[in-house]
Amino acid sequence: MKFEPADAANDALALVERSEPDLFDVAVEQFTIAADVLGLSDDLRRILSHCQRELTVHFPVEMDDGSVQVFTGYRIQHNSGPGPTKGGIRYHQAVTLAEVKALAMWMTWKCAVVGLPYGGAKGGVQVNPKLLSQTELQNLTRRYTTEIQPFIGPNKDIPAPDVNTNPQIMAWLMDTYSMNIGYSVPGVTTGKPIVLGGSEGRNEATGRGCVFAIESAARVIDLDLARSRTVVQGFGNAGSVAARLIAELGSKVVAVSDSQGGIYNPAGLDLAAVTVHKARTGSVVGFRDADAVSNAELLVLPTDILIPAAMENQITAENAPRIQASLIAEAANGPSTPEADAILYDKGVFVLPDILANAGGVTVSYFEWVQALQAFPWTEHEVNERLRRIMSRSFDAVYGTAQKYDVHMRTAALVRAIDRVAEFTRLRGIYP
Ligand code: GLU
């Protein structure tokens, strides 16, 4: 059986060769900019700029041909001040410790921006899952889960899908944890299939939350969505849903891409047909009625809205000056560098930062966790309405902070998040 790359807050696949700056340095640089605005004490800076727990595991998996391969995986918990830690697990051949640390720190800020009772965590395994059979993928997942089992749990650290992981993988994770412990624990992970206690609306939550944030931003920058154009980089769980929902609001989606490349039609793409094409061929590339563009070209196409929904480090000092969008909504984690942020801000581009724009995924994960703990499922309507309220309230709060301090939206979101997490540390005190 073929592995279908699916979920992820950000989904999507490797788009470029990743010879880039240490991602944790980028995360700390963003943190420092916001800590300066906030006037954060040196003690709190020292605490919050470290990850609390960093677990590296090397574990064997027997492959279908009888050979044994050893894989490297990580689970990082950045800060457990606000509550149990939370964050996805990604499977990608280029996963590094620095990347997972950065992603864990961003999860702390993301949960704080939308007011969830969690600290941040992230996991990753260095593997290209598209080269594995279903049996190998299941065995890898079960062994990795067992390796990190002492660190996770419904009141401790709750994984979820991320790049190249999906509800089936979360089902195996939940089953493995439950088998090891001796009873079923649906609250150990989120992003599960609905029959196993997954939540209505979780699969679409990242894309939906991103579009709610775009609706709020469009109001403040006076952008008429019904007359706008949108470009989406990455056509996985986050990008494909965001593209569909923004098109439902009347925006013309003119270009989309995946790891193989992009397609562009200035008259607008028929997204239903693109989805069928991708399901049939494995990529959006080769879609009739569109011109081929590279992932790099796609970012600088004429458009009003740009949604990076793939990997990190896509918008840099090199391409930021040529970006034509007036609104960028980061469905991916870490798609822009701090240098690019400064350039975009000077150009007057409104950026909805990742920790706000893609927080819909973890927000509905939180709903799923609450439903699992209470064994009481909600309707899709309840989920989506609560998500809409949280996204809209969080946008307003971050926008207010940006105005107050005269900073861009990323720094404003970080200022709010860091202030909140610092407050937990102040009130709880330093143990012992
Ligand atoms: N992986 C997603 C993210 O980066 C979701 C995390 C979660 O639901 O815990 O936000």
Short mmCIF file of C-alpha atoms and ligand atoms in Angstrom, two decimals, residues 7-11 75 85-90 103 106-107 110-111 118 121-122 158-163 165 190-191 202 206 331-333 354 358-366, ligand 1:
data_model
loop_
_atom_site.label_atom_id
_atom_site.label_comp_id
_atom_site.label_asym_id
_atom_site.label_seq_id
_atom_site.Cartn_x
_atom_site.Cartn_y
_atom_site.Cartn_z
CA ASP A 7 -1.91 15.89 7.66
CA ALA A 8 0.15 18.50 9.35
CA ALA A 9 -0.52 21.92 10.56
CA ASN A 10 1.73 22.93 7.80
CA ASP A 11 1.73 19.81 5.91
CA ARG A 75 10.90 14.69 21.23
CA THR A 85 3.22 20.25 26.53
CA LYS A 86 1.69 19.90 23.08
CA GLY A 87 2.90 19.66 19.51
CA GLY A 88 3.09 17.53 16.41
CA ILE A 89 5.46 14.87 15.15
CA ARG A 90 6.98 15.19 11.71
CA LEU A 103 9.32 24.09 16.39
CA TRP A 106 7.10 28.09 18.52
CA MET A 107 4.45 25.70 19.89
CA LYS A 110 1.41 29.50 19.56
CA CYS A 111 -0.54 27.95 22.43
CA TYR A 118 -0.38 24.05 27.15
CA ALA A 121 6.67 20.46 22.29
CA LYS A 122 7.59 18.87 18.99
CA ILE A 158 0.37 15.28 23.81
CA PRO A 159 1.58 14.65 20.23
CA ALA A 160 -0.37 15.39 17.03
CA PRO A 161 0.19 15.24 13.27
CA ASP A 162 2.64 17.51 11.49
CA VAL A 163 4.54 17.28 8.19
CA THR A 165 2.11 12.34 9.55
CA THR A 190 -4.83 14.43 18.92
CA GLY A 191 -5.49 14.33 15.20
CA ARG A 202 -9.69 18.70 13.21
CA THR A 206 -5.32 24.58 10.30
CA ALA A 331 0.06 28.41 7.40
CA ALA A 332 3.50 26.78 7.63
CA ASN A 333 5.74 27.03 10.68
CA ASP A 354 2.69 31.38 11.88
CA ASN A 358 -1.74 28.33 11.85
CA ALA A 359 -2.92 28.11 15.46
CA GLY A 360 -6.26 26.66 14.31
CA GLY A 361 -4.71 23.18 14.19
CA VAL A 362 -3.61 23.07 17.81
CA THR A 363 -6.77 24.88 18.90
CA VAL A 364 -8.96 22.10 17.55
CA SER A 365 -6.43 19.61 18.95
CA TYR A 366 -7.21 21.18 22.31
N1 GLU B 1 1.58 20.27 14.13
C1 GLU B 1 0.60 21.30 14.33
C2 GLU B 1 1.26 22.63 14.58
O1 GLU B 1 2.38 22.86 14.21
C3 GLU B 1 -0.46 20.92 15.31
C4 GLU B 1 0.02 20.65 16.69
C5 GLU B 1 -1.05 20.06 17.60
O2 GLU B 1 -2.19 19.96 17.16
O3 GLU B 1 -0.70 19.71 18.72
O4 GLU B 1 0.65 23.54 15.06
#
